PDB file of C-alpha atoms in Angstrom:
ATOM      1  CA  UNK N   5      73.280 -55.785 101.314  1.00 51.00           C
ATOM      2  CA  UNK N   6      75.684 -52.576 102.796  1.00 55.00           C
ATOM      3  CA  UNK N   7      74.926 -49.644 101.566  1.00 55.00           C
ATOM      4  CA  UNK N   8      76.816 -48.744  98.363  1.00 47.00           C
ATOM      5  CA  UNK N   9      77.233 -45.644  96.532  1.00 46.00           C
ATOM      6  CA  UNK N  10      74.949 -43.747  94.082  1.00 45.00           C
ATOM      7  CA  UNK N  11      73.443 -46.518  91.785  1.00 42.00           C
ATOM      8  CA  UNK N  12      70.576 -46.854  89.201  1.00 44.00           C
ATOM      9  CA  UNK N  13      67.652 -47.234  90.248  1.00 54.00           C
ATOM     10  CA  UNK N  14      65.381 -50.100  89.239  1.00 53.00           C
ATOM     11  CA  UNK N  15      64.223 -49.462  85.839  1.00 53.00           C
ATOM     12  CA  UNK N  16      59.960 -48.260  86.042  1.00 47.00           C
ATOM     13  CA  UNK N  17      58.119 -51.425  85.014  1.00 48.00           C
ATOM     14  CA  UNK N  18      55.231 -50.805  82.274  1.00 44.00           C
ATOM     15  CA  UNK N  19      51.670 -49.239  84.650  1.00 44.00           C
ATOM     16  CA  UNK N  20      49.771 -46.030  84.230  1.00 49.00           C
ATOM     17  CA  UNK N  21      51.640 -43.053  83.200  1.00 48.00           C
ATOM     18  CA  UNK N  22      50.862 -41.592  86.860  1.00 62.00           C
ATOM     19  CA  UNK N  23      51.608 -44.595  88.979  1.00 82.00           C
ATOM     20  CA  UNK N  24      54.769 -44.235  90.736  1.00 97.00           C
ATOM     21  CA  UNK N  25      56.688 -47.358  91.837  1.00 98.00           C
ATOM     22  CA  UNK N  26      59.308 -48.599  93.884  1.00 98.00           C
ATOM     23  CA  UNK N  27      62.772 -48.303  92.788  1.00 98.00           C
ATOM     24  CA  UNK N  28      64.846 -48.317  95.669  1.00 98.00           C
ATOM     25  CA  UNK N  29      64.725 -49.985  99.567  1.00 98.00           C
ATOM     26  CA  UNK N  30      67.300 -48.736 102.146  1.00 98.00           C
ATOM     27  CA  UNK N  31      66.571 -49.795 105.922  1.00 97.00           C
ATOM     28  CA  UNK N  32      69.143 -48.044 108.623  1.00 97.00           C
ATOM     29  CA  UNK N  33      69.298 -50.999 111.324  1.00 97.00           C
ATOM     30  CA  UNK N  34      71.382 -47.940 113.586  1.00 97.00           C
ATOM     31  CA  UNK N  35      70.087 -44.803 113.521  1.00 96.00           C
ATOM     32  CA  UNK N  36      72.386 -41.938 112.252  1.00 95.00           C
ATOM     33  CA  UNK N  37      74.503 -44.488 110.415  1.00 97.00           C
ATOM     34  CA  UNK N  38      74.728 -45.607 106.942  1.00 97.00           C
ATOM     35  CA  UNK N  39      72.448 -48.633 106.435  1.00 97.00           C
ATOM     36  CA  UNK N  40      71.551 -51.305 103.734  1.00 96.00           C
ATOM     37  CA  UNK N  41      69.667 -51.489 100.329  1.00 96.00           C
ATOM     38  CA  UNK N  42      67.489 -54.447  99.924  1.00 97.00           C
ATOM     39  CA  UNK N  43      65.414 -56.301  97.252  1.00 97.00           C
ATOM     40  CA  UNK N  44      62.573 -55.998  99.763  1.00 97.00           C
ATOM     41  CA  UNK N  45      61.257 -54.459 103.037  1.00 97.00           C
ATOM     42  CA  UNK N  46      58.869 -55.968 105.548  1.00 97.00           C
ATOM     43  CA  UNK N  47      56.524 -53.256 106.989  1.00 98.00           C
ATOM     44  CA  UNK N  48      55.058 -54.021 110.498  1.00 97.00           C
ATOM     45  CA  UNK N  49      52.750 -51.967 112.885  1.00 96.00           C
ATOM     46  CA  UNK N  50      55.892 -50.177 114.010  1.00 95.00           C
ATOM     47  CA  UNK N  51      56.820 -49.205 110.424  1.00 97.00           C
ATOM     48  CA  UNK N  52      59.726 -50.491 108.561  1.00 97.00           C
ATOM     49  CA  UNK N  53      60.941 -53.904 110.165  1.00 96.00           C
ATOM     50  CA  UNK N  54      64.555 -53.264 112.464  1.00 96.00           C
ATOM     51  CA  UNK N  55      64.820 -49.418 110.874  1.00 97.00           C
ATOM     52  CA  UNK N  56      66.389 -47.025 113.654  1.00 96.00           C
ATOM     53  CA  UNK N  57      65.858 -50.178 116.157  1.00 96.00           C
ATOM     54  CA  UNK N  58      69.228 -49.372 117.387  1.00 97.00           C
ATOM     55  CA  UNK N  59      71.139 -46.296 118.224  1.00 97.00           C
ATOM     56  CA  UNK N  60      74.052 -44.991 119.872  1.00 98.00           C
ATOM     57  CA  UNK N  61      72.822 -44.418 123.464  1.00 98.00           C
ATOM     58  CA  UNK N  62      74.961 -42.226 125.991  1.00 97.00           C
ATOM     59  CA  UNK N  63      74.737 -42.699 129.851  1.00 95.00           C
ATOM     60  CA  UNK N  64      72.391 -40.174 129.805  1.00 95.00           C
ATOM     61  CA  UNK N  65      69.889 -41.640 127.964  1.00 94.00           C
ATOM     62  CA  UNK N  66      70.643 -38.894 124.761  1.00 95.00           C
ATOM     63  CA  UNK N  67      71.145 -40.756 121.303  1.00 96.00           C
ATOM     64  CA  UNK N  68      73.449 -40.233 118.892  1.00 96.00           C
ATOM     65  CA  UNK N  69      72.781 -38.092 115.939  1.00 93.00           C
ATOM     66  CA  UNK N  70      73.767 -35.552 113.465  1.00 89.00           C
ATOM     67  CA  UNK N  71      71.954 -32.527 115.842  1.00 87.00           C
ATOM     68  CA  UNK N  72      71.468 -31.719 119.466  1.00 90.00           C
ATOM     69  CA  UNK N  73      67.984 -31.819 120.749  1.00 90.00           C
ATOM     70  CA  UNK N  74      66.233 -32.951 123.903  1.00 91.00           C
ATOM     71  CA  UNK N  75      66.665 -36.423 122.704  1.00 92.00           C
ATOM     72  CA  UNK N  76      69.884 -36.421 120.154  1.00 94.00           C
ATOM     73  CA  UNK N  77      73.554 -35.283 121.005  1.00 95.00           C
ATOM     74  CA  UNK N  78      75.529 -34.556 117.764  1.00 95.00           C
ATOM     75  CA  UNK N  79      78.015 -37.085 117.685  1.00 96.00           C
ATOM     76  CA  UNK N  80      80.367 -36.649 114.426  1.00 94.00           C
ATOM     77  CA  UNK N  81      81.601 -39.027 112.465  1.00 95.00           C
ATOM     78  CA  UNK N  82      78.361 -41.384 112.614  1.00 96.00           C
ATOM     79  CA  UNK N  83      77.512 -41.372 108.808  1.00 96.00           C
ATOM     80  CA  UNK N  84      80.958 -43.175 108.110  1.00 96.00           C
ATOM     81  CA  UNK N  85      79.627 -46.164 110.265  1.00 97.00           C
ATOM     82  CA  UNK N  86      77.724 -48.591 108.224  1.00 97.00           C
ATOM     83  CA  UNK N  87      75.287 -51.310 109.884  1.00 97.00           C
ATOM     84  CA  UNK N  88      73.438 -54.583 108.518  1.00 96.00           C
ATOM     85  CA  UNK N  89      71.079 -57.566 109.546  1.00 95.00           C
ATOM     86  CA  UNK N  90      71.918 -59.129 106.534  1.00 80.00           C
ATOM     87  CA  UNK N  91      75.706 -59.177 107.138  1.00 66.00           C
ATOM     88  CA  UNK N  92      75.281 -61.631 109.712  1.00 58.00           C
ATOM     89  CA  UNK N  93      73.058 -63.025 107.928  1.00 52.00           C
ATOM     90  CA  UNK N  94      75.210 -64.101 105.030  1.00 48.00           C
ATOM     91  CA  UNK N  95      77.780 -64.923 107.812  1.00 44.00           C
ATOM     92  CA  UNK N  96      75.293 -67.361 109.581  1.00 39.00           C
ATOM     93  CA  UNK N  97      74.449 -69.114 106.138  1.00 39.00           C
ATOM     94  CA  UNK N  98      78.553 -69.536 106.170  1.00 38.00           C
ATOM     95  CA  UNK N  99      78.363 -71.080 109.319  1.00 41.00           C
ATOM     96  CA  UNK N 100      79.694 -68.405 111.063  1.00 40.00           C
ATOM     97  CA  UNK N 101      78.621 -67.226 114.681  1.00 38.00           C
ATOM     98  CA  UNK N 102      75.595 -65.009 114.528  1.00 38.00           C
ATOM     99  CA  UNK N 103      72.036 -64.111 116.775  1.00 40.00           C
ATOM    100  CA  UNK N 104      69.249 -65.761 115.403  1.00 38.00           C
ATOM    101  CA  UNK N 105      67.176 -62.474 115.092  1.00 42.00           C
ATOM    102  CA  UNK N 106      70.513 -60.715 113.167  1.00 40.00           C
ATOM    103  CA  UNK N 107      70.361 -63.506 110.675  1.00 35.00           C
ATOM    104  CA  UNK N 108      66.794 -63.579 110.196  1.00 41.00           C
ATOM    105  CA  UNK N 109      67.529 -59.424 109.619  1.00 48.00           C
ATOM    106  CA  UNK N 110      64.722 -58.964 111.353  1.00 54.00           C
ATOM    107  CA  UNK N 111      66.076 -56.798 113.873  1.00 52.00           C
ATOM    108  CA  UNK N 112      65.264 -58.654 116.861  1.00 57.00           C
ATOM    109  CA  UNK N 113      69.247 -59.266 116.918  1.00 88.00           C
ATOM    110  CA  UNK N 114      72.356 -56.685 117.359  1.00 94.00           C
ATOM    111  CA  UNK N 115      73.271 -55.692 113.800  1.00 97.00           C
ATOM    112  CA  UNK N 116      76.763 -56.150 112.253  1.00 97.00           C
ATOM    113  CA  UNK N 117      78.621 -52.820 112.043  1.00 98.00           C
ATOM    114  CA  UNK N 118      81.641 -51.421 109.834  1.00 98.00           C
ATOM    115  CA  UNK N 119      83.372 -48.987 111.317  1.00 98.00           C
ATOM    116  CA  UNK N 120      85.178 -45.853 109.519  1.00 97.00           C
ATOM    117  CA  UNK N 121      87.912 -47.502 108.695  1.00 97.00           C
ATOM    118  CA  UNK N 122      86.489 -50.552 107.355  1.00 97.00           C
ATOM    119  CA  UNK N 123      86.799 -53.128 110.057  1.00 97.00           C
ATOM    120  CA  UNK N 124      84.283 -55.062 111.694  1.00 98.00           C
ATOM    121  CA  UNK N 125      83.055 -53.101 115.281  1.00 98.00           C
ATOM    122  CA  UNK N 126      83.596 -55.650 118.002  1.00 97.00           C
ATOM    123  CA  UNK N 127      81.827 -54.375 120.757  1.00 97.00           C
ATOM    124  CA  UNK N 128      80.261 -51.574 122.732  1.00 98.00           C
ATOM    125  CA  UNK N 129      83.803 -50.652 124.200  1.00 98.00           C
ATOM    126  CA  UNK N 130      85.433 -50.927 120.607  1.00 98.00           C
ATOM    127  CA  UNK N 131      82.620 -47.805 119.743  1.00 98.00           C
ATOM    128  CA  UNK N 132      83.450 -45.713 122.995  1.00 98.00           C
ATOM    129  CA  UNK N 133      86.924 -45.900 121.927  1.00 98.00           C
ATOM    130  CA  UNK N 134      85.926 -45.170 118.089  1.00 98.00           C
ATOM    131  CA  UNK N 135      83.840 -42.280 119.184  1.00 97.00           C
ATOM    132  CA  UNK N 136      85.785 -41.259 122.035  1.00 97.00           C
ATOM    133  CA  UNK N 137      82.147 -40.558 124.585  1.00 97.00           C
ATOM    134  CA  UNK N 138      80.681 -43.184 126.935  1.00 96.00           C
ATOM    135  CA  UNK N 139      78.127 -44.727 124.588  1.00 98.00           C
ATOM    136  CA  UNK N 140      77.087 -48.099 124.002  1.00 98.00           C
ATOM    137  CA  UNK N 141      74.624 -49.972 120.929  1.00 98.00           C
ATOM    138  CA  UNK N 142      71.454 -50.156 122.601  1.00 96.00           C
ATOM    139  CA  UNK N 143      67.978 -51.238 121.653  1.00 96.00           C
ATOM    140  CA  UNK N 144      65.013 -49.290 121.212  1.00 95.00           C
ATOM    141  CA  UNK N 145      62.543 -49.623 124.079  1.00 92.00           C
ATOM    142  CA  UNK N 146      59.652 -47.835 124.960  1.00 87.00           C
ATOM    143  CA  UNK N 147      60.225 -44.099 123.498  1.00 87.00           C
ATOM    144  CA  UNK N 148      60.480 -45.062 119.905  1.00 89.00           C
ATOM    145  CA  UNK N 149      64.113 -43.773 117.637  1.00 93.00           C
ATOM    146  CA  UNK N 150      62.367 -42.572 114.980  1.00 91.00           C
ATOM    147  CA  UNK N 151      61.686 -38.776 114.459  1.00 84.00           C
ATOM    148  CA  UNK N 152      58.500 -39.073 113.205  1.00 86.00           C
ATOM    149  CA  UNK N 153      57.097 -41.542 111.111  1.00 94.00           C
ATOM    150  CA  UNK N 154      57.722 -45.389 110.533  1.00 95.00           C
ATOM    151  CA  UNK N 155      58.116 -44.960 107.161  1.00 98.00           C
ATOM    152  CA  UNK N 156      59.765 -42.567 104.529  1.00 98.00           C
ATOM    153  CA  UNK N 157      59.509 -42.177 100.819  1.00 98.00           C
ATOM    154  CA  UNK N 158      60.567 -39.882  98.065  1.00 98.00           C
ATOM    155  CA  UNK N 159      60.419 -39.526  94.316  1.00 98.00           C
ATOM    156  CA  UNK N 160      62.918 -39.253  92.080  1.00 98.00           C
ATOM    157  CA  UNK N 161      61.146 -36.513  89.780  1.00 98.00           C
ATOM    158  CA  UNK N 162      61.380 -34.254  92.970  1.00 98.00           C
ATOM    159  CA  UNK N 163      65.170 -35.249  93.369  1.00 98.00           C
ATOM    160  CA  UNK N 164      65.970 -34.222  90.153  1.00 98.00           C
ATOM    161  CA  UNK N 165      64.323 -31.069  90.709  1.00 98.00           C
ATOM    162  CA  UNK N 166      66.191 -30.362  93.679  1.00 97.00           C
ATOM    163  CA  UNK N 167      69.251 -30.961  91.255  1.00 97.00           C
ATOM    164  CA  UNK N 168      68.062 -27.845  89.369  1.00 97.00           C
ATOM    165  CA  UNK N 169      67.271 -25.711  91.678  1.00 97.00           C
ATOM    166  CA  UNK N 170      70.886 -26.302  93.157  1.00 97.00           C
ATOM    167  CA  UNK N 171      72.497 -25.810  89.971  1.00 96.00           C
ATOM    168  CA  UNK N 172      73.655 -29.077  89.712  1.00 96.00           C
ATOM    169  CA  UNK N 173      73.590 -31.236  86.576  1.00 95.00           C
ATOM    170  CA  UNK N 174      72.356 -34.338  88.012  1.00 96.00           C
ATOM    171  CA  UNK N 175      69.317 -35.156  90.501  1.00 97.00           C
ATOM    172  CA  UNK N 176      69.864 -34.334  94.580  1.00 97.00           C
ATOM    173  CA  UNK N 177      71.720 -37.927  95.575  1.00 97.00           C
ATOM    174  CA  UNK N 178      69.112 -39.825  97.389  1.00 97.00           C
ATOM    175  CA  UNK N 179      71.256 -40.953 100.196  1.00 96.00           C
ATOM    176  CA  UNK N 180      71.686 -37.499 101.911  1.00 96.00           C
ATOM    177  CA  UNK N 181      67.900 -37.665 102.837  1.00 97.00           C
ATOM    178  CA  UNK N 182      67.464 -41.464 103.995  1.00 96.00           C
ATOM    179  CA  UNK N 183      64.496 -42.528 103.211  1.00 97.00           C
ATOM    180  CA  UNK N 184      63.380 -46.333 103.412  1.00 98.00           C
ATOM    181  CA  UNK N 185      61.406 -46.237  99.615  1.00 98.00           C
ATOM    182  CA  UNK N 186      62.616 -44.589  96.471  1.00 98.00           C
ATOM    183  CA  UNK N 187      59.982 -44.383  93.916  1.00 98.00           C
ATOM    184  CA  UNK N 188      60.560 -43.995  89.932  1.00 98.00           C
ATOM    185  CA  UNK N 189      58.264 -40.422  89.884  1.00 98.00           C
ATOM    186  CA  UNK N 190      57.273 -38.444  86.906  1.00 97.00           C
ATOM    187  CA  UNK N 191      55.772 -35.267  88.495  1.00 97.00           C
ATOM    188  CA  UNK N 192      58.384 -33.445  90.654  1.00 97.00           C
ATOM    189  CA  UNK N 193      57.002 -33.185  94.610  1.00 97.00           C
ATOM    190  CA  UNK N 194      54.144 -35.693  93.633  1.00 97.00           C
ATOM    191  CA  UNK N 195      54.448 -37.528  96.955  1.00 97.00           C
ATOM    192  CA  UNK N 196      53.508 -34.555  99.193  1.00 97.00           C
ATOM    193  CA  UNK N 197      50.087 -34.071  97.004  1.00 97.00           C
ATOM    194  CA  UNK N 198      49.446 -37.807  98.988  1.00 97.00           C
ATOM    195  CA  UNK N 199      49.567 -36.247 102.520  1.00 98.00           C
ATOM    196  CA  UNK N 200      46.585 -37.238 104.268  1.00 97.00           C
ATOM    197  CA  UNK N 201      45.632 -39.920 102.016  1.00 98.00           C
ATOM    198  CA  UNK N 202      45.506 -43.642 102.153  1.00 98.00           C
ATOM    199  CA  UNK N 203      48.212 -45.115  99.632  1.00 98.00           C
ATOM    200  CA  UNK N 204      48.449 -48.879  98.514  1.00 98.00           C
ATOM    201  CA  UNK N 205      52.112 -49.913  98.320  1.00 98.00           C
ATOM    202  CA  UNK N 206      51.948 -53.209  95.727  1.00 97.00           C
ATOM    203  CA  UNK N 207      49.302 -56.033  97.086  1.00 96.00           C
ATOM    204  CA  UNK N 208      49.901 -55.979 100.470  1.00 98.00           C
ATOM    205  CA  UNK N 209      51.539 -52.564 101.731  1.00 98.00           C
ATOM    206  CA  UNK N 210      48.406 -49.780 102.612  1.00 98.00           C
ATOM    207  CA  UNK N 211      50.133 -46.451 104.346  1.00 98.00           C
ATOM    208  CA  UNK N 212      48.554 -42.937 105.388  1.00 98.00           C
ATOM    209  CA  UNK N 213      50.624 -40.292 104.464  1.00 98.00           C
ATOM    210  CA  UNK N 214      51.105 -37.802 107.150  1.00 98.00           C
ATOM    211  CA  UNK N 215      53.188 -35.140 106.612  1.00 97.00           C
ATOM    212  CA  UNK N 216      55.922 -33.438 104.840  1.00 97.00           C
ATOM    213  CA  UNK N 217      59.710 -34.558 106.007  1.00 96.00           C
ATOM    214  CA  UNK N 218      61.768 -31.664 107.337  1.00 92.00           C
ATOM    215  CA  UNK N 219      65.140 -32.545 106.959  1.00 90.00           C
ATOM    216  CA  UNK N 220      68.465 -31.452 109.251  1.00 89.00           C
ATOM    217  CA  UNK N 221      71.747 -30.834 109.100  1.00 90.00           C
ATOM    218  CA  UNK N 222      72.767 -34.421 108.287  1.00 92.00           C
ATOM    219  CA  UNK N 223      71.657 -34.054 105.194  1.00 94.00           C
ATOM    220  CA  UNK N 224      74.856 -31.616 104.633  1.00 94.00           C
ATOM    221  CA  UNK N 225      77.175 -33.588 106.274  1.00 95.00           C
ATOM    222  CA  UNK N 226      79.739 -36.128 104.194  1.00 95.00           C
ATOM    223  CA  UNK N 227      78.973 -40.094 104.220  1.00 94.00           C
ATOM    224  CA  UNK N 228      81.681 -42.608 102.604  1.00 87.00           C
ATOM    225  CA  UNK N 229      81.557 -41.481  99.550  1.00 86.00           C
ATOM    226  CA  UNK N 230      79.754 -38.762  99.646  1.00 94.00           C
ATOM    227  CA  UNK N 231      81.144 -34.915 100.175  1.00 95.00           C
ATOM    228  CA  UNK N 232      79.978 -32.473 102.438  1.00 96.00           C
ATOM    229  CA  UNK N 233      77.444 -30.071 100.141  1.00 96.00           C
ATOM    230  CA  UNK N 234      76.135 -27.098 102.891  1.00 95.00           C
ATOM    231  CA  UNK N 235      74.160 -25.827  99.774  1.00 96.00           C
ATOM    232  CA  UNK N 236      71.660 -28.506 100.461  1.00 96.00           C
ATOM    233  CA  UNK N 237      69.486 -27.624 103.777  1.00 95.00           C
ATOM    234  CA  UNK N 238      69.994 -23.726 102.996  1.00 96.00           C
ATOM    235  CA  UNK N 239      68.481 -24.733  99.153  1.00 95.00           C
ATOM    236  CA  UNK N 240      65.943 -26.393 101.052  1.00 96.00           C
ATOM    237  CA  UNK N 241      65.197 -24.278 103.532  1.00 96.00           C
ATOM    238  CA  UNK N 242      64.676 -21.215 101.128  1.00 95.00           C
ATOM    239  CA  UNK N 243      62.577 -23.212  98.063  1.00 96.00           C
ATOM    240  CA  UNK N 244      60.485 -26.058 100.221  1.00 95.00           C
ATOM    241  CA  UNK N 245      60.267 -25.204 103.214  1.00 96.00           C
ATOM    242  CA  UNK N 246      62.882 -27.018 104.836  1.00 94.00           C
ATOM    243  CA  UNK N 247      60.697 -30.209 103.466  1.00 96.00           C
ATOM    244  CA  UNK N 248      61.887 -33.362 101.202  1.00 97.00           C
ATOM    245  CA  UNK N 249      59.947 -37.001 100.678  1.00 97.00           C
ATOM    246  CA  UNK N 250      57.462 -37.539 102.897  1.00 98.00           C
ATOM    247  CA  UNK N 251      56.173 -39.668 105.967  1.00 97.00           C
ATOM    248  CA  UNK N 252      53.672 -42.512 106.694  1.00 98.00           C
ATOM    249  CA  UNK N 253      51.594 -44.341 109.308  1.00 98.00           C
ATOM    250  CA  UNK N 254      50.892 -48.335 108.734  1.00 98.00           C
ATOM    251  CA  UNK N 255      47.343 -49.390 108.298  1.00 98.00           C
ATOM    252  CA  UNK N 256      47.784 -52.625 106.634  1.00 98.00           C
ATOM    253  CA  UNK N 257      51.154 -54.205 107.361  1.00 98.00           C
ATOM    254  CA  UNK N 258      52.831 -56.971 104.624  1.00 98.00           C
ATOM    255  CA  UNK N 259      55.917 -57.063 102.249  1.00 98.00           C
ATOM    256  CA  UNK N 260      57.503 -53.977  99.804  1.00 98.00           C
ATOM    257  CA  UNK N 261      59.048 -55.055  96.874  1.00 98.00           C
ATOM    258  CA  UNK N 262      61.730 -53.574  93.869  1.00 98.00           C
ATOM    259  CA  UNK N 263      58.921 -52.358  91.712  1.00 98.00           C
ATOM    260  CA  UNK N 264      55.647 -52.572  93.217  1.00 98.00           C
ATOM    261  CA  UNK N 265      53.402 -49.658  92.370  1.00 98.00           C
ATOM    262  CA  UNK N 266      52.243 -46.992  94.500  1.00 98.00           C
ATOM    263  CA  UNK N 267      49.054 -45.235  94.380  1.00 96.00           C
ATOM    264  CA  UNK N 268      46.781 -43.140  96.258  1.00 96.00           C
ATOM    265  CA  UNK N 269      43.232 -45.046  96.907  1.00 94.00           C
TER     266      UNK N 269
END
């Protein structure tokens, strides 16, 4: 489904008191732009299935993002684009025209964006004119579009803590840090105490955690929705080291599901 604002999460099934578990599954088919929340994620070698498979690509060879790096050129505006598989999904099911890998939402097929405004993109020239830049909706090939890892999580114990340090009355909203699994947390920060350790995600799912997430600028920046909040990446900066959620490798690939329990083995 489209991304939609701030919800509850899935309510924590009965386990241990220090089992985490999964309340939450986003997946960003385009990287930089708002993505989709699903009942379930499939997690290949790569990491999660179609995430970032896609990006804004310039002549250059530079992808659009929030920052400017070797790789990235900040292009603005990209957080009020949404993208889907299962948009064309649903459309296929209705017998409307669709790729067979975009209905499957497996990402082997170009997914359906929304554009600022709320109307379907139409084509690569439609997003040059959007975003005013030569650029085109291109595939990843061989240099991978992720940052770091394949796959992302974060508790929300440690964004409620964020909350507090900010001032703020409720938790840190979970979409400013994009992260493909939100898990129900008790213990704020408990997911970094797993890097460098084998987890088990549910009965299939086995991840190593590898590191800390630094987070950016786009985690300032507004999204439909969503304001601008500059106190975030300066709070983070000064109390965490610039760090939120966490990142993980694949060793045993298989299916994540709305509450499945996670647990260092």
């Amino acid at each position: 489904m489209p991304e939609l604002p701030s919800a509850t999460a899935a309510p924590a099934p009965a386990t241990e008191p220090s089992d985490a578990t999964v309340a939450m599954l986003r997946r960003f088919p385009v990287k930089s732009m708002l993505g989709e929340r699903l009942p379930e994620l499939v997690i290949d070698e790569r990491g999660t299935a179609g995430d970032r498979l896609w990006a804004v690509t310039y002549g250059d060879g530079k992808l659009g993002s929030g920052k400017n790096s070797r790789r990235f050129r900040r292009t603005e505006g990209l957080l009020h684009f949404s993208a889907s598989y299962t948009a064309n999904a649903t459309a296929a099911s209705s017998g409307a025209t669709a790729t067979s890998g975009a209905a499957r939402g497996d990402g082997t097929g170009r997914p359906h964006v929304v554009t600022p405004d709320g109307s379907d993109l139409r084509d690569d020239a439609h997003l040059a004119e959007l975003l005013g830049a030569d650029v085109r909706l291109a595939r990843e090939d061989a240099v991978s579009h992720f940052d770091e890892c394949g796959v992302t999580l974060i508790g929300t114990a440690s964004l409620h803590a964020l909350g507090r340090i900010l001032g703020d009355t409720e938790e840190a909203d979970a979409r400013r840090f994009r992260k493909n699994i939100l898990l129900n947390t008790v213990e704020p920060w408990i997911e970094e105490d797993w890097v460098g350790r084998e987890v088990a995600v549910g009965d299939e799912v086995r991840l190593r955690v590898t590191k800390r997430m630094k987070r950016c600028v786009m985690t300032t920046m507004s999204q439909r929705d969503l304001p601008e909040d500059r106190r975030v990446l300066k709070t983070l900066t000064a109390d965490r080291g610039m760090c939120i959620g966490v990142g993980a490798d694949v060793l045993t690939p298989g299916t994540v599901r709305l509450g499945d329990t996670v647990r260092p083995v």
